[in-house]
mmCIF file of C-alpha atoms in Angstrom:
data_model
loop_
_atom_site.group_PDB
_atom_site.id
_atom_site.type_symbol
_atom_site.label_atom_id
_atom_site.label_comp_id
_atom_site.label_asym_id
_atom_site.label_seq_id
_atom_site.Cartn_x
_atom_site.Cartn_y
_atom_site.Cartn_z
ATOM 1 C CA PHE A 29 -42.389 -130.129 -152.335
ATOM 2 C CA ASN A 30 -41.103 -127.868 -150.289
ATOM 3 C CA ASP A 31 -42.588 -125.956 -147.147
ATOM 4 C CA PRO A 32 -43.266 -128.496 -145.089
ATOM 5 C CA GLU A 33 -40.619 -130.931 -146.898
ATOM 6 C CA ILE A 34 -42.351 -133.880 -148.513
ATOM 7 C CA THR A 35 -40.583 -136.405 -150.581
ATOM 8 C CA LYS A 36 -42.086 -138.848 -153.627
ATOM 9 C CA GLU A 37 -42.376 -141.487 -151.428
ATOM 10 C CA ASP A 38 -44.022 -139.455 -148.849
ATOM 11 C CA VAL A 39 -46.684 -139.105 -151.504
ATOM 12 C CA ILE A 40 -46.755 -143.085 -152.487
ATOM 13 C CA ARG A 41 -47.027 -143.775 -149.242
ATOM 14 C CA TYR A 42 -50.169 -141.703 -148.887
ATOM 15 C CA TYR A 43 -51.455 -142.435 -151.704
ATOM 16 C CA SER A 44 -50.900 -146.331 -150.603
ATOM 17 C CA LYS A 45 -52.671 -145.696 -147.573
ATOM 18 C CA ILE A 46 -55.805 -143.593 -148.492
ATOM 19 C CA SER A 47 -56.587 -145.771 -151.624
ATOM 20 C CA GLU A 48 -59.701 -148.044 -149.666
ATOM 21 C CA ARG A 49 -61.256 -144.726 -148.786
ATOM 22 C CA MET A 50 -59.867 -143.538 -152.863
ATOM 23 C CA LEU A 51 -60.898 -145.579 -155.026
ATOM 24 C CA PRO A 52 -64.633 -145.640 -154.501
ATOM 25 C CA TYR A 53 -64.860 -142.585 -156.052
ATOM 26 C CA VAL A 54 -62.067 -142.988 -158.601
ATOM 27 C CA ARG A 55 -62.287 -146.001 -160.394
ATOM 28 C CA HIS A 56 -63.572 -147.136 -163.493
ATOM 29 C CA ARG A 57 -63.845 -142.980 -164.159
ATOM 30 C CA ILE A 58 -62.398 -141.716 -166.695
ATOM 31 C CA LEU A 59 -59.189 -139.129 -165.576
ATOM 32 C CA SER A 60 -57.176 -136.268 -166.349
ATOM 33 C CA ILE A 61 -54.050 -135.971 -163.994
ATOM 34 C CA VAL A 62 -51.077 -133.475 -163.098
ATOM 35 C CA ARG A 63 -48.372 -134.272 -162.833
ATOM 36 C CA CYS A 64 -45.424 -132.658 -161.080
ATOM 37 C CA PRO A 65 -42.134 -135.192 -161.936
ATOM 38 C CA LYS A 66 -39.484 -131.931 -160.866
ATOM 39 C CA GLY A 67 -42.330 -131.179 -158.063
ATOM 40 C CA VAL A 68 -44.599 -128.164 -157.351
ATOM 41 C CA SER A 69 -42.204 -125.550 -157.548
ATOM 42 C CA GLN A 70 -41.356 -126.690 -161.231
ATOM 43 C CA ALA A 71 -43.185 -126.889 -164.441
ATOM 44 C CA CYS A 72 -46.202 -129.314 -163.881
ATOM 45 C CA PHE A 73 -48.613 -130.379 -166.264
ATOM 46 C CA TYR A 74 -52.453 -131.948 -166.969
ATOM 47 C CA LYS A 75 -52.608 -135.396 -168.888
ATOM 48 C CA LYS A 76 -55.749 -136.608 -169.981
ATOM 49 C CA HIS A 77 -54.883 -139.145 -172.037
ATOM 50 C CA PRO A 78 -52.695 -142.412 -171.666
ATOM 51 C CA GLY A 79 -48.867 -142.226 -173.173
ATOM 52 C CA PRO A 80 -45.663 -144.303 -173.156
ATOM 53 C CA GLY A 81 -44.335 -145.683 -169.712
ATOM 54 C CA SER A 82 -47.659 -145.718 -168.216
ATOM 55 C CA LYS A 83 -48.796 -148.268 -165.888
ATOM 56 C CA GLY A 84 -51.643 -150.302 -163.754
ATOM 57 C CA ILE A 85 -54.507 -148.177 -166.072
ATOM 58 C CA ILE A 86 -56.967 -149.316 -168.947
ATOM 59 C CA THR A 87 -56.914 -147.544 -171.307
ATOM 60 C CA ILE A 88 -60.971 -146.364 -173.379
ATOM 61 C CA PRO A 89 -61.690 -145.577 -176.974
ATOM 62 C CA ILE A 90 -64.146 -142.408 -176.441
ATOM 63 C CA LEU A 91 -65.409 -140.443 -179.036
ATOM 64 C CA THR A 92 -65.099 -136.765 -179.159
ATOM 65 C CA SER A 93 -66.961 -133.883 -179.723
ATOM 66 C CA SER A 94 -65.499 -134.101 -183.366
ATOM 67 C CA ASN A 95 -66.907 -137.648 -183.544
ATOM 68 C CA GLU A 96 -63.672 -139.100 -183.685
ATOM 69 C CA ALA A 97 -62.120 -141.659 -180.778
ATOM 70 C CA GLU A 98 -59.024 -140.374 -179.119
ATOM 71 C CA GLU A 99 -57.585 -142.820 -176.579
ATOM 72 C CA TYR A 100 -57.946 -141.876 -172.296
ATOM 73 C CA PHE A 101 -57.791 -144.488 -169.544
ATOM 74 C CA TYR A 102 -58.801 -145.302 -165.578
ATOM 75 C CA ILE A 103 -57.846 -147.269 -163.148
ATOM 76 C CA GLU A 104 -59.288 -150.185 -160.522
ATOM 77 C CA ASN A 105 -57.237 -151.179 -157.898
ATOM 78 C CA PRO A 106 -54.308 -149.298 -155.678
ATOM 79 C CA SER A 107 -51.484 -149.955 -157.829
ATOM 80 C CA GLY A 108 -53.442 -146.774 -160.567
ATOM 81 C CA LEU A 109 -53.059 -144.904 -157.833
ATOM 82 C CA ILE A 110 -49.216 -145.833 -156.750
ATOM 83 C CA SER A 111 -47.902 -146.275 -160.342
ATOM 84 C CA GLU A 112 -49.964 -143.117 -161.091
ATOM 85 C CA ALA A 113 -47.846 -141.536 -158.152
ATOM 86 C CA GLN A 114 -44.023 -143.001 -159.374
ATOM 87 C CA MET A 115 -44.807 -141.138 -162.512
ATOM 88 C CA GLY A 116 -45.010 -137.752 -160.796
ATOM 89 C CA THR A 117 -48.928 -137.621 -160.368
ATOM 90 C CA LEU A 118 -50.396 -135.362 -158.124
ATOM 91 C CA GLU A 119 -53.607 -134.383 -158.848
ATOM 92 C CA PHE A 120 -56.613 -137.405 -159.687
ATOM 93 C CA HIS A 121 -59.432 -135.311 -161.756
ATOM 94 C CA THR A 122 -62.587 -138.063 -162.639
ATOM 95 C CA TRP A 123 -65.006 -137.992 -165.182
ATOM 96 C CA GLY A 124 -69.043 -137.426 -163.011
ATOM 97 C CA SER A 125 -69.583 -140.982 -165.050
ATOM 98 C CA CYS A 126 -68.419 -144.568 -164.814
ATOM 99 C CA VAL A 127 -66.846 -146.481 -167.857
ATOM 100 C CA GLU A 128 -70.033 -149.343 -167.531
ATOM 101 C CA ASP A 129 -72.337 -145.695 -168.440
ATOM 102 C CA LEU A 130 -70.441 -143.274 -169.829
ATOM 103 C CA GLU A 131 -73.617 -141.138 -171.272
ATOM 104 C CA LYS A 132 -75.507 -141.337 -167.892
ATOM 105 C CA PRO A 133 -73.485 -139.264 -165.393
ATOM 106 C CA ASP A 134 -73.988 -139.867 -161.572
ATOM 107 C CA ILE A 135 -72.301 -137.189 -159.516
ATOM 108 C CA MET A 136 -72.670 -133.494 -159.872
ATOM 109 C CA VAL A 137 -70.864 -131.223 -158.600
ATOM 110 C CA PHE A 138 -70.885 -127.320 -157.241
ATOM 111 C CA ASP A 139 -67.542 -125.231 -156.895
ATOM 112 C CA LEU A 140 -67.687 -122.429 -154.512
ATOM 113 C CA ASP A 141 -64.974 -120.312 -156.717
ATOM 114 C CA PRO A 142 -65.057 -117.015 -154.898
ATOM 115 C CA ASP A 143 -63.986 -113.647 -155.615
ATOM 116 C CA GLU A 144 -59.868 -112.910 -154.241
ATOM 117 C CA GLY A 145 -59.596 -112.015 -150.095
ATOM 118 C CA MET A 146 -63.071 -112.810 -150.039
ATOM 119 C CA ASP A 147 -63.755 -113.433 -145.946
ATOM 120 C CA LEU A 148 -64.305 -117.203 -145.150
ATOM 121 C CA SER A 149 -67.851 -116.559 -143.508
ATOM 122 C CA ARG A 150 -69.674 -115.999 -146.518
ATOM 123 C CA VAL A 151 -67.912 -118.288 -148.481
ATOM 124 C CA ARG A 152 -69.723 -120.678 -145.670
ATOM 125 C CA GLN A 153 -72.663 -118.873 -145.983
ATOM 126 C CA GLY A 154 -72.448 -120.090 -150.465
ATOM 127 C CA VAL A 155 -72.108 -123.339 -149.103
ATOM 128 C CA GLU A 156 -75.250 -123.165 -146.956
ATOM 129 C CA ASP A 157 -77.446 -121.622 -149.114
ATOM 130 C CA ILE A 158 -76.582 -123.513 -151.875
ATOM 131 C CA LYS A 159 -77.420 -126.623 -149.548
ATOM 132 C CA SER A 160 -80.880 -124.571 -148.577
ATOM 133 C CA ILE A 161 -81.493 -125.050 -152.731
ATOM 134 C CA LEU A 162 -80.932 -128.899 -152.487
ATOM 135 C CA ASP A 163 -82.533 -129.770 -149.960
ATOM 136 C CA ASP A 164 -85.597 -127.870 -151.261
ATOM 137 C CA LEU A 165 -85.261 -130.003 -153.974
ATOM 138 C CA SER A 166 -84.709 -133.461 -151.866
ATOM 139 C CA LEU A 167 -81.748 -133.668 -152.894
ATOM 140 C CA ASN A 168 -78.997 -135.561 -150.528
ATOM 141 C CA SER A 169 -75.154 -133.495 -150.829
ATOM 142 C CA TYR A 170 -72.068 -133.853 -148.990
ATOM 143 C CA LEU A 171 -69.303 -132.034 -148.637
ATOM 144 C CA LYS A 172 -65.445 -131.163 -149.147
ATOM 145 C CA THR A 173 -63.278 -129.260 -149.026
ATOM 146 C CA SER A 174 -61.679 -128.126 -152.461
ATOM 147 C CA GLY A 175 -57.455 -127.617 -151.492
ATOM 148 C CA GLY A 176 -57.406 -124.679 -152.805
ATOM 149 C CA LYS A 177 -60.014 -121.543 -151.847
ATOM 150 C CA GLY A 178 -63.463 -123.137 -152.013
ATOM 151 C CA TYR A 179 -65.821 -125.913 -151.078
ATOM 152 C CA HIS A 180 -67.061 -128.407 -153.187
ATOM 153 C CA VAL A 181 -70.849 -129.415 -152.685
ATOM 154 C CA VAL A 182 -71.507 -132.829 -154.296
ATOM 155 C CA VAL A 183 -74.606 -135.075 -154.817
ATOM 156 C CA PRO A 184 -74.738 -137.987 -155.814
ATOM 157 C CA LEU A 185 -76.940 -139.848 -157.827
ATOM 158 C CA LYS A 186 -78.234 -142.253 -160.094
ATOM 159 C CA PRO A 187 -77.308 -142.645 -163.444
ATOM 160 C CA SER A 188 -80.316 -141.628 -165.896
ATOM 161 C CA ALA A 189 -80.118 -138.395 -167.443
ATOM 162 C CA SER A 190 -77.435 -137.617 -170.020
ATOM 163 C CA TYR A 191 -74.696 -135.147 -170.110
ATOM 164 C CA ASP A 192 -76.539 -132.346 -171.528
ATOM 165 C CA LYS A 193 -79.886 -132.690 -169.286
ATOM 166 C CA PHE A 194 -77.784 -132.910 -166.490
ATOM 167 C CA HIS A 195 -75.346 -130.030 -167.936
ATOM 168 C CA ASP A 196 -79.121 -127.943 -167.566
ATOM 169 C CA PHE A 197 -79.944 -129.177 -164.603
ATOM 170 C CA ALA A 198 -76.519 -127.645 -162.701
ATOM 171 C CA LYS A 199 -76.579 -124.424 -164.583
ATOM 172 C CA GLN A 200 -80.295 -123.457 -163.419
ATOM 173 C CA VAL A 201 -79.315 -124.331 -159.788
ATOM 174 C CA ALA A 202 -76.648 -121.479 -160.002
ATOM 175 C CA GLU A 203 -78.908 -119.591 -161.647
ATOM 176 C CA VAL A 204 -81.832 -119.743 -158.810
ATOM 177 C CA MET A 205 -79.133 -119.168 -156.227
ATOM 178 C CA GLU A 206 -78.245 -115.812 -158.310
ATOM 179 C CA HIS A 207 -81.669 -114.727 -158.684
ATOM 180 C CA LYS A 208 -82.410 -115.487 -155.285
ATOM 181 C CA TRP A 209 -78.909 -112.935 -154.020
ATOM 182 C CA PRO A 210 -77.995 -111.343 -156.814
ATOM 183 C CA ASP A 211 -75.401 -109.860 -154.407
ATOM 184 C CA ARG A 212 -73.861 -112.954 -153.479
ATOM 185 C CA TYR A 213 -73.256 -115.023 -156.179
ATOM 186 C CA THR A 214 -73.091 -115.141 -160.014
ATOM 187 C CA SER A 215 -73.922 -117.847 -162.103
ATOM 188 C CA ASN A 216 -71.321 -116.064 -165.003
ATOM 189 C CA VAL A 217 -68.265 -117.791 -165.802
ATOM 190 C CA ARG A 218 -66.678 -114.321 -166.262
ATOM 191 C CA LYS A 219 -63.706 -112.508 -163.600
ATOM 192 C CA SER A 220 -65.360 -109.598 -163.982
ATOM 193 C CA LYS A 221 -68.565 -111.079 -162.721
ATOM 194 C CA ARG A 222 -67.530 -112.363 -160.292
ATOM 195 C CA THR A 223 -66.398 -108.724 -158.212
ATOM 196 C CA GLY A 224 -67.411 -108.920 -154.459
ATOM 197 C CA LYS A 225 -69.303 -112.271 -154.995
ATOM 198 C CA ILE A 226 -69.203 -116.551 -155.182
ATOM 199 C CA PHE A 227 -68.800 -118.056 -158.961
ATOM 200 C CA ILE A 228 -70.892 -121.147 -158.348
ATOM 201 C CA ASP A 229 -69.001 -123.131 -160.959
ATOM 202 C CA TRP A 230 -71.562 -125.490 -162.766
ATOM 203 C CA ILE A 231 -69.666 -125.872 -166.079
ATOM 204 C CA ARG A 232 -67.937 -128.965 -164.791
ATOM 205 C CA ASN A 233 -70.693 -131.373 -164.586
ATOM 206 C CA ALA A 234 -70.781 -131.437 -168.401
ATOM 207 C CA ARG A 235 -69.520 -134.412 -170.506
ATOM 208 C CA GLY A 236 -65.599 -134.600 -170.561
ATOM 209 C CA SER A 237 -65.363 -132.106 -167.244
ATOM 210 C CA THR A 238 -63.759 -133.050 -164.234
ATOM 211 C CA SER A 239 -63.551 -132.640 -160.698
ATOM 212 C CA VAL A 240 -60.800 -132.862 -158.205
ATOM 213 C CA ALA A 241 -61.614 -136.503 -156.408
ATOM 214 C CA PRO A 242 -61.783 -136.672 -152.988
ATOM 215 C CA TYR A 243 -59.075 -137.930 -150.822
ATOM 216 C CA ALA A 244 -56.702 -136.531 -153.669
ATOM 217 C CA LEU A 245 -53.971 -134.451 -153.287
ATOM 218 C CA ARG A 246 -53.477 -130.653 -154.859
ATOM 219 C CA ALA A 247 -50.235 -129.719 -157.432
ATOM 220 C CA ARG A 248 -50.261 -126.502 -154.221
ATOM 221 C CA LYS A 249 -47.828 -124.993 -151.677
ATOM 222 C CA GLY A 250 -48.395 -127.041 -148.413
ATOM 223 C CA ALA A 251 -49.887 -130.122 -150.100
ATOM 224 C CA LYS A 252 -53.459 -129.805 -149.316
ATOM 225 C CA VAL A 253 -55.775 -132.583 -150.051
ATOM 226 C CA SER A 254 -59.151 -132.700 -151.381
ATOM 227 C CA MET A 255 -61.385 -133.686 -147.979
ATOM 228 C CA PRO A 256 -64.734 -135.224 -147.464
ATOM 229 C CA ILE A 257 -66.047 -133.416 -144.230
ATOM 230 C CA LEU A 258 -69.670 -133.644 -141.964
ATOM 231 C CA TRP A 259 -71.558 -130.936 -142.697
ATOM 232 C CA ASP A 260 -71.012 -129.875 -138.794
ATOM 233 C CA GLU A 261 -67.215 -129.932 -139.863
ATOM 234 C CA LEU A 262 -68.028 -126.847 -142.235
ATOM 235 C CA TYR A 263 -67.334 -123.740 -139.368
ATOM 236 C CA THR A 264 -64.124 -125.322 -137.948
ATOM 237 C CA VAL A 265 -62.168 -126.931 -141.552
ATOM 238 C CA ALA A 266 -60.972 -123.842 -143.390
ATOM 239 C CA PRO A 267 -61.614 -125.307 -147.626
ATOM 240 C CA ASP A 268 -57.397 -125.284 -147.601
ATOM 241 C CA ASP A 269 -56.242 -127.281 -143.744
#
């Protein structure tokens, strides 16, 4: 990173130090990563399959929607994080399920994605509104920054439902918000439907979709972090703080 100047060594030291907190959210989950081998100012790329030279990872064959097996990968210890950072990995994104029970997700994520230039107070109101819906459903939810322009509201669940049911339920939560506050929220992914509104992104709860892991760096100017925060920190911590 150029501004502030953060070296590859700094990134590796960060992941080494944070591994104890980060690994419970990352280990044994299929990963998709963002690598920036020449830094964030040059071309970065998204990677979800293991490649030659990968170290510290475990590969696993997974059936795709076309019923063909493809190789994916996960990590289980700090050396996996550090090895990936050594290869130029900055971002870690995880599936919503663990490899031990791959077809039954246990982490539901709602990404509040505001229209460009929206006042932060409205985004924070969105967090309050989705929390109220989840509270009404007796679902405990947690909050983290995205490292971008929105917050993530996370719901941990026991792994029992299929991905189809899980995905449909997340969509229904977004639709409830859209129907209750039509001037504030949309469940439609199209940017043309987002003008002046917050897109409640429920789509990342599908099989094979991912969300950025807690404590992961973002491959953006300033080396922002997706950071778990307390509910009472909502009004003191911005999404890219």
